[in-house]
PDB file of C-alpha atoms in Angstrom:
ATOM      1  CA  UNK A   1     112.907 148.344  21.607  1.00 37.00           C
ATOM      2  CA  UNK A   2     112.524 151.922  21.699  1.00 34.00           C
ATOM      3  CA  UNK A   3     112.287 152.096  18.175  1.00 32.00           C
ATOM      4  CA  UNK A   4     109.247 149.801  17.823  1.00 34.00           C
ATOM      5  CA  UNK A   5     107.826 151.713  20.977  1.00 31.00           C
ATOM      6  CA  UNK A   6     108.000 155.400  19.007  1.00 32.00           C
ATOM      7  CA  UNK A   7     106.757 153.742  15.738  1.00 34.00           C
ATOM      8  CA  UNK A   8     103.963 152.258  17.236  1.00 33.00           C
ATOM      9  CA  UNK A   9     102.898 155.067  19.057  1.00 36.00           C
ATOM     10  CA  UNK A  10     103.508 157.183  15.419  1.00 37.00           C
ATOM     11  CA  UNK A  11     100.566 154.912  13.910  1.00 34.00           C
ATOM     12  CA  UNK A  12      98.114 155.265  17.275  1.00 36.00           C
ATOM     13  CA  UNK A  13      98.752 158.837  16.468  1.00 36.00           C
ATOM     14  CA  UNK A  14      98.204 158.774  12.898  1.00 34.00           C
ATOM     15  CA  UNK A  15      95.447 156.353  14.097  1.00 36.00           C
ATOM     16  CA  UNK A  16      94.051 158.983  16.594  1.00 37.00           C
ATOM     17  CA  UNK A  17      94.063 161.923  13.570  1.00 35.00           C
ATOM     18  CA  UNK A  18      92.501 160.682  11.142  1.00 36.00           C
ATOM     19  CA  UNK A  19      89.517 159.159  13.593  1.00 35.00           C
ATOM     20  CA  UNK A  20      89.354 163.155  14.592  1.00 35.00           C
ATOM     21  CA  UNK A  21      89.493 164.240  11.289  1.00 35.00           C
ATOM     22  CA  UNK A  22      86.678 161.367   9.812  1.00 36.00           C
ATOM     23  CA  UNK A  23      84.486 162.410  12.642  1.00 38.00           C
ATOM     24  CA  UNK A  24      85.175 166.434  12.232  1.00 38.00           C
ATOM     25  CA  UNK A  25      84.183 165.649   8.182  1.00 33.00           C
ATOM     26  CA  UNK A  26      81.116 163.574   9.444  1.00 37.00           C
ATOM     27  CA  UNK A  27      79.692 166.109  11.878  1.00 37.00           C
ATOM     28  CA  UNK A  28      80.117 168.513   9.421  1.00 32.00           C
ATOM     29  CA  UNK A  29      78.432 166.732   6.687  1.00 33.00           C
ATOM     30  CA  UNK A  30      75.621 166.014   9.330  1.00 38.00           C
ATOM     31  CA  UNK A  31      75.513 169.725   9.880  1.00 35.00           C
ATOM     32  CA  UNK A  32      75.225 170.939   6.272  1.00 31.00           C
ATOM     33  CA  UNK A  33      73.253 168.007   5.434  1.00 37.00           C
ATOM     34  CA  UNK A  34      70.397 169.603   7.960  1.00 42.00           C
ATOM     35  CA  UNK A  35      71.442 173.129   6.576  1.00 39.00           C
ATOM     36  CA  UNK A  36      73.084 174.366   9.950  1.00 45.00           C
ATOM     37  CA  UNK A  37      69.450 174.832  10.564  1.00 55.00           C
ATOM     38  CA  UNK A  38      68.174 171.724  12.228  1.00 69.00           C
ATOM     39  CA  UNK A  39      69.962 169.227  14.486  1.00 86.00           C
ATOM     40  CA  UNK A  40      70.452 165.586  14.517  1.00 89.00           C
ATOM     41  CA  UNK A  41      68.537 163.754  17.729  1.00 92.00           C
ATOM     42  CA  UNK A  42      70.627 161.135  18.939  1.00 91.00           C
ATOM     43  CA  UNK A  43      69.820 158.415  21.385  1.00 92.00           C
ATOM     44  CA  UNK A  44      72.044 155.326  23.290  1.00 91.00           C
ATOM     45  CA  UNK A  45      71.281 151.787  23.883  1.00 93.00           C
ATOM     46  CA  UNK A  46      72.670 148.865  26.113  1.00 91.00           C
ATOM     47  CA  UNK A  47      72.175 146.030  23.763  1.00 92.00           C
ATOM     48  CA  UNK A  48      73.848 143.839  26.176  1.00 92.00           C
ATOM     49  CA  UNK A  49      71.964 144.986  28.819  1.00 93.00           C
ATOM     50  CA  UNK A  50      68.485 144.864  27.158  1.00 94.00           C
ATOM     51  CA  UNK A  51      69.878 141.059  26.211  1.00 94.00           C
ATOM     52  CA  UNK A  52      70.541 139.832  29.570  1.00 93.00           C
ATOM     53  CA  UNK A  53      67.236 141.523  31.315  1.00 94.00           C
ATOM     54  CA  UNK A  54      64.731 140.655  28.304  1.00 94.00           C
ATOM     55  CA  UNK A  55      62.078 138.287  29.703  1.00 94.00           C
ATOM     56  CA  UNK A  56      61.937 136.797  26.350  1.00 94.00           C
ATOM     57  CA  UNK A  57      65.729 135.626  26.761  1.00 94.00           C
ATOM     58  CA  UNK A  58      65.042 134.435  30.345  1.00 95.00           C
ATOM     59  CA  UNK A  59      62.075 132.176  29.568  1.00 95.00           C
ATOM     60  CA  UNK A  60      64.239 130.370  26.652  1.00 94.00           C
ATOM     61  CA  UNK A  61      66.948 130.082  28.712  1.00 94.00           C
ATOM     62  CA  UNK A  62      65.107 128.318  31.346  1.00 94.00           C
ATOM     63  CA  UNK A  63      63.472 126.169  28.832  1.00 94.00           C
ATOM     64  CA  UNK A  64      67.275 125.477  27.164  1.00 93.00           C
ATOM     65  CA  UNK A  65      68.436 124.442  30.778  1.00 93.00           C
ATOM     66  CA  UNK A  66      65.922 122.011  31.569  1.00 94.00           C
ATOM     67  CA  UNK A  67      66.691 120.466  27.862  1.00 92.00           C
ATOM     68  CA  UNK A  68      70.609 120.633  28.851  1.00 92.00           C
ATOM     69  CA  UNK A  69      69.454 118.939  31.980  1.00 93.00           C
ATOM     70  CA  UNK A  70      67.682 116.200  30.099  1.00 93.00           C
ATOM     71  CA  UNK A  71      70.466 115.508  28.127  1.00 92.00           C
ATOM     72  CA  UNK A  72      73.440 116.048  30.815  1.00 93.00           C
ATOM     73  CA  UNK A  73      71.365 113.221  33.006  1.00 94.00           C
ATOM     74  CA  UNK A  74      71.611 110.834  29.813  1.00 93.00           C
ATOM     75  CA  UNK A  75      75.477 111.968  29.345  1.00 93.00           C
ATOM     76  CA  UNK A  76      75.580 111.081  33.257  1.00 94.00           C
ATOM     77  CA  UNK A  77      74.002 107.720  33.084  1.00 94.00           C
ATOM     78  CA  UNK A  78      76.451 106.500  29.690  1.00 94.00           C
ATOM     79  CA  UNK A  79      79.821 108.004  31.401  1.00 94.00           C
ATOM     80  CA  UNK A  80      78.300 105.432  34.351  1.00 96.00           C
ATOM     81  CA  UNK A  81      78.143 102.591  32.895  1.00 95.00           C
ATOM     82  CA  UNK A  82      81.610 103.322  31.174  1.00 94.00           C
ATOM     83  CA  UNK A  83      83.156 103.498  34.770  1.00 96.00           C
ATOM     84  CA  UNK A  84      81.209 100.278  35.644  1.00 95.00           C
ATOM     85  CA  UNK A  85      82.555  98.708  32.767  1.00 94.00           C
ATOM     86  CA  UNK A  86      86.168  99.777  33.678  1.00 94.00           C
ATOM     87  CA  UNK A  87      85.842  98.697  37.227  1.00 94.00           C
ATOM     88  CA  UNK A  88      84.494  94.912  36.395  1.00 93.00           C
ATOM     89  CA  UNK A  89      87.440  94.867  33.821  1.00 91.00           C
ATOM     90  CA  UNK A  90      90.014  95.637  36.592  1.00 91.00           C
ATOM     91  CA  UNK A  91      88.166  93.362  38.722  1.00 92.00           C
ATOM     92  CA  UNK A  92      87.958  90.527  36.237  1.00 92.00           C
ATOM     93  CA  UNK A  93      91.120  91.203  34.717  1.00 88.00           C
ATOM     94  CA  UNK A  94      93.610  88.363  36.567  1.00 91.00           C
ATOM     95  CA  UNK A  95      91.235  85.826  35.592  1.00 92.00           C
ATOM     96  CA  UNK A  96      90.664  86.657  31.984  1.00 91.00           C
ATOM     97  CA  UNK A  97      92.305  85.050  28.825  1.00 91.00           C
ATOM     98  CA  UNK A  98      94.189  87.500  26.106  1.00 92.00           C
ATOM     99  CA  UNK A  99      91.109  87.658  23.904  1.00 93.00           C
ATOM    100  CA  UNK A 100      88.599  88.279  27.055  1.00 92.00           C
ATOM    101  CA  UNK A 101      90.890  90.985  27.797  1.00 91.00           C
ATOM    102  CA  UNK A 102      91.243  92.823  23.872  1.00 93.00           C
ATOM    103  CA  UNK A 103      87.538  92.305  23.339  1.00 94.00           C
ATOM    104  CA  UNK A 104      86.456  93.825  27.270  1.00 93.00           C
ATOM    105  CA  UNK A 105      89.213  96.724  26.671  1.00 93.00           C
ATOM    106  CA  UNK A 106      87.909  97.138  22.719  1.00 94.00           C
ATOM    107  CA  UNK A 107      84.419  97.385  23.771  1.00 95.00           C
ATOM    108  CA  UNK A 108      84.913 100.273  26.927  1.00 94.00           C
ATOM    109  CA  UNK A 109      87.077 102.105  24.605  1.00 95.00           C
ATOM    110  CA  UNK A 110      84.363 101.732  21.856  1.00 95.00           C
ATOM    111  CA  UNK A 111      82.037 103.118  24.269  1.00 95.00           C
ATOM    112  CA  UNK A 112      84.040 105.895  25.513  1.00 94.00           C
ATOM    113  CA  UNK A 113      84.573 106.927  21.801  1.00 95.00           C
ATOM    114  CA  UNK A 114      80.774 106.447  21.705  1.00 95.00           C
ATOM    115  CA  UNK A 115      80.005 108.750  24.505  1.00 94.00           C
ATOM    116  CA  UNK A 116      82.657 111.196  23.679  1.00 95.00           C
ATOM    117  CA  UNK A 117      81.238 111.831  20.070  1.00 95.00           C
ATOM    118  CA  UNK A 118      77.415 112.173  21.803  1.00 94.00           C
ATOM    119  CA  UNK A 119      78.978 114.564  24.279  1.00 93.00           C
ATOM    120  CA  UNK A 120      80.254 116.803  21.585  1.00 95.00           C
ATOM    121  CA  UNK A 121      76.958 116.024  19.574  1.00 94.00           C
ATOM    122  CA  UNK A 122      75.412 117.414  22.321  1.00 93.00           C
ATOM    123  CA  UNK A 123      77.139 120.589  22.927  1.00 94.00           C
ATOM    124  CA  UNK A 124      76.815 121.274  19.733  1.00 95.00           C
ATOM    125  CA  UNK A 125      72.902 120.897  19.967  1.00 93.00           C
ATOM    126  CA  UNK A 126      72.708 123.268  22.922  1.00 93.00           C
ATOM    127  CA  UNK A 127      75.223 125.985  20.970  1.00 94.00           C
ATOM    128  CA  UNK A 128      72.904 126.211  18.353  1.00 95.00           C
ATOM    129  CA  UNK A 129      69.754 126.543  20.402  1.00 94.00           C
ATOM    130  CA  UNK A 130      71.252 128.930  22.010  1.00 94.00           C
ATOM    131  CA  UNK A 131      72.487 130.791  19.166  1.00 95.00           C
ATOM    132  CA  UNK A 132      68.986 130.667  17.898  1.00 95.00           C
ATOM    133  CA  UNK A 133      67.866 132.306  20.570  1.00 95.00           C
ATOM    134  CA  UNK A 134      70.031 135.082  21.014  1.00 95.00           C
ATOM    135  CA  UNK A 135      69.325 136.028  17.603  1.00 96.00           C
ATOM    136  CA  UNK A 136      65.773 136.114  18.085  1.00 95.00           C
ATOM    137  CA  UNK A 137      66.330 138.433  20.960  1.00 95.00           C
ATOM    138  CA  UNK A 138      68.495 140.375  19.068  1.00 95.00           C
ATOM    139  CA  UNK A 139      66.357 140.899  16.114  1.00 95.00           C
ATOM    140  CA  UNK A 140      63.256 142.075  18.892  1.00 95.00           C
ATOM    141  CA  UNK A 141      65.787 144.543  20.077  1.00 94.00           C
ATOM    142  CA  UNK A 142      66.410 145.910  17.127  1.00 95.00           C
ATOM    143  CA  UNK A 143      62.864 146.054  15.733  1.00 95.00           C
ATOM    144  CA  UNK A 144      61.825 148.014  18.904  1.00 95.00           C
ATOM    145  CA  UNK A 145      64.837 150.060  18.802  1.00 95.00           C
ATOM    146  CA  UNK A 146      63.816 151.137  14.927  1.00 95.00           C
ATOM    147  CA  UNK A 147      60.327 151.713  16.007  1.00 95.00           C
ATOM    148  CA  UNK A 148      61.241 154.070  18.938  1.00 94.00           C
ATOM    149  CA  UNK A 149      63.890 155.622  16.510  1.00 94.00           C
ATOM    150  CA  UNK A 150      61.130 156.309  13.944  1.00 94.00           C
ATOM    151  CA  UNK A 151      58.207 156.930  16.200  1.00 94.00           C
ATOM    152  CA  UNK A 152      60.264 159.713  18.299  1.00 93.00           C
ATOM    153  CA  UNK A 153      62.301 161.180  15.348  1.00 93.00           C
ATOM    154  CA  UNK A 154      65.792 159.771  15.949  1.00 93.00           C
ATOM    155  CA  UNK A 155      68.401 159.865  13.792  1.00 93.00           C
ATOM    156  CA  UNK A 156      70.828 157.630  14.968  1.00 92.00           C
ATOM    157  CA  UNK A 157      70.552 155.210  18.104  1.00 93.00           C
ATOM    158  CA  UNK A 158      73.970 153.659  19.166  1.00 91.00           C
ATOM    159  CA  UNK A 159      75.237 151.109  20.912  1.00 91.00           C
ATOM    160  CA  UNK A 160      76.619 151.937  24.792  1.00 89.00           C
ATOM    161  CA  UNK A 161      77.396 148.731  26.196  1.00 88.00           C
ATOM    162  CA  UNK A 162      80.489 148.964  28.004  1.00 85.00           C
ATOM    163  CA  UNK A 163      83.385 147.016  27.749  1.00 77.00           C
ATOM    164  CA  UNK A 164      87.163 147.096  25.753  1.00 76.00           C
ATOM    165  CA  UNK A 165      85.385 147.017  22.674  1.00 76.00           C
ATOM    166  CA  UNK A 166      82.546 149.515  23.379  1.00 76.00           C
ATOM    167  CA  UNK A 167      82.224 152.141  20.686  1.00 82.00           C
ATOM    168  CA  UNK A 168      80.621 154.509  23.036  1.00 82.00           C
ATOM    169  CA  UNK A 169      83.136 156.195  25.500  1.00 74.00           C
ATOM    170  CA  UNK A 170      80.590 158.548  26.658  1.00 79.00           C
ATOM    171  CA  UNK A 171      76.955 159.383  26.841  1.00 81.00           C
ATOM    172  CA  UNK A 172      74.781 161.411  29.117  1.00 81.00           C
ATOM    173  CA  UNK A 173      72.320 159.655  30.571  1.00 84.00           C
ATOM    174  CA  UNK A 174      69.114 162.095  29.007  1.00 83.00           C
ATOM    175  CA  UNK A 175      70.005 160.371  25.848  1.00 87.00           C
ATOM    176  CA  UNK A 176      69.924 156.601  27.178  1.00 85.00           C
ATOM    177  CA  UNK A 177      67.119 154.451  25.980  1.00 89.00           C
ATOM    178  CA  UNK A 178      67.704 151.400  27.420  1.00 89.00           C
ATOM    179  CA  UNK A 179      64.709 151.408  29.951  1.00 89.00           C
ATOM    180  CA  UNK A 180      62.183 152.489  27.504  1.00 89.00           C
ATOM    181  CA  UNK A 181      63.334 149.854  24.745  1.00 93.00           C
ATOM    182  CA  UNK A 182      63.531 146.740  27.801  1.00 91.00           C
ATOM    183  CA  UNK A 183      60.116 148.153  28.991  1.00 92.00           C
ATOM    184  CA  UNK A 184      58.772 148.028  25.706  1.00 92.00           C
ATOM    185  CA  UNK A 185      60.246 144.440  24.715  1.00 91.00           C
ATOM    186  CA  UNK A 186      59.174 143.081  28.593  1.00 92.00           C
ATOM    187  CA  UNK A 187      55.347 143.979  27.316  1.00 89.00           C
ATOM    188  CA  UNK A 188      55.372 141.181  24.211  1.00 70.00           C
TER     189      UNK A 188
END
């Protein structure tokens, strides 16, 4: 056990190094690259933040639930009729030959494996719509996030939503663009 626990940690520091070394080489490329003259201007986004508060997104998702709605109430009114169907079969069932019983059971089971594949159908319907969506929004994002980049002389604008897998550990706030970028979005 120990063993495993000092080797991994040897590759997280290995790991660790090299990350420091890659970004050492990168801001010195980035400094020689502007002739130790100039600097690099540098600028933060929350994607998932200008996501969840763009008015674009909002206004599809409303329109998306009302559609889910529309189809859960169909969904609703089939998985109905299944139960009715189950209930006059238990009902009915003492007084019901063999076949009347194999051809009542065949038939709700055909039905369930009717609604079942139209559930899933469904879902799949929504996922994609909603998919669709999102990448719509995401594509608006990053068109206004270019434009500011280019129109203000950016360099590079990353990515600061937070999170295990956020890239960005640390920002200061002076170089956070998130308002201007949802401001600008919220006005199309």
């Amino acid at each position: 056990m120990t063993f495993g626990f000092i080797r991994r940690t040897g590759i997280i520091s290995i790991a660790m190094a090299t990350l420091l070394v890659a970004s050492g080489a990168f801001v010195s490329v980035a400094f020689a690259q502007t002739g130790g003259e100039g600097s690099y201007k540098i600028g933060v986004v929350d994607m998932s933040t200008l996501v969840n508060e763009s008015n674009k997104r909002k206004a599809k998702y409303d329109e998306l639930q009302q559609e889910v709605d529309r189809l859960q109430t169909e969904i609703d009114a089939m998985s109905k009729r299944i139960e009715k169907a189950k209930e006059d079969f238990e009902a009915q069932r003492q007084t019901m030959t063999d076949d009347q019983r194999f051809e009542k059971r065949s038939q709700i089971e055909s039905d369930f494996a009717q609604y079942r594949s139209e559930l899933d159908r469904r879902q799949r319907l929504i996922d994609t719509q909603e998919e669709r969506v999102l990448k719509e929004v995401v594509d608006d994002i990053d068109r206004v996030v270019a434009k500011v980049a280019e129109d203000e002389g950016y360099h590079l604008i990353l990515n600061a939503s937070k999170g295990p897998r956020a890239t960005v550990l640390f920002h200061s706030a002076t170089i956070d663009l998130t308002s201007r970028v949802l401001q600008i979005i919220n006005k199309k």
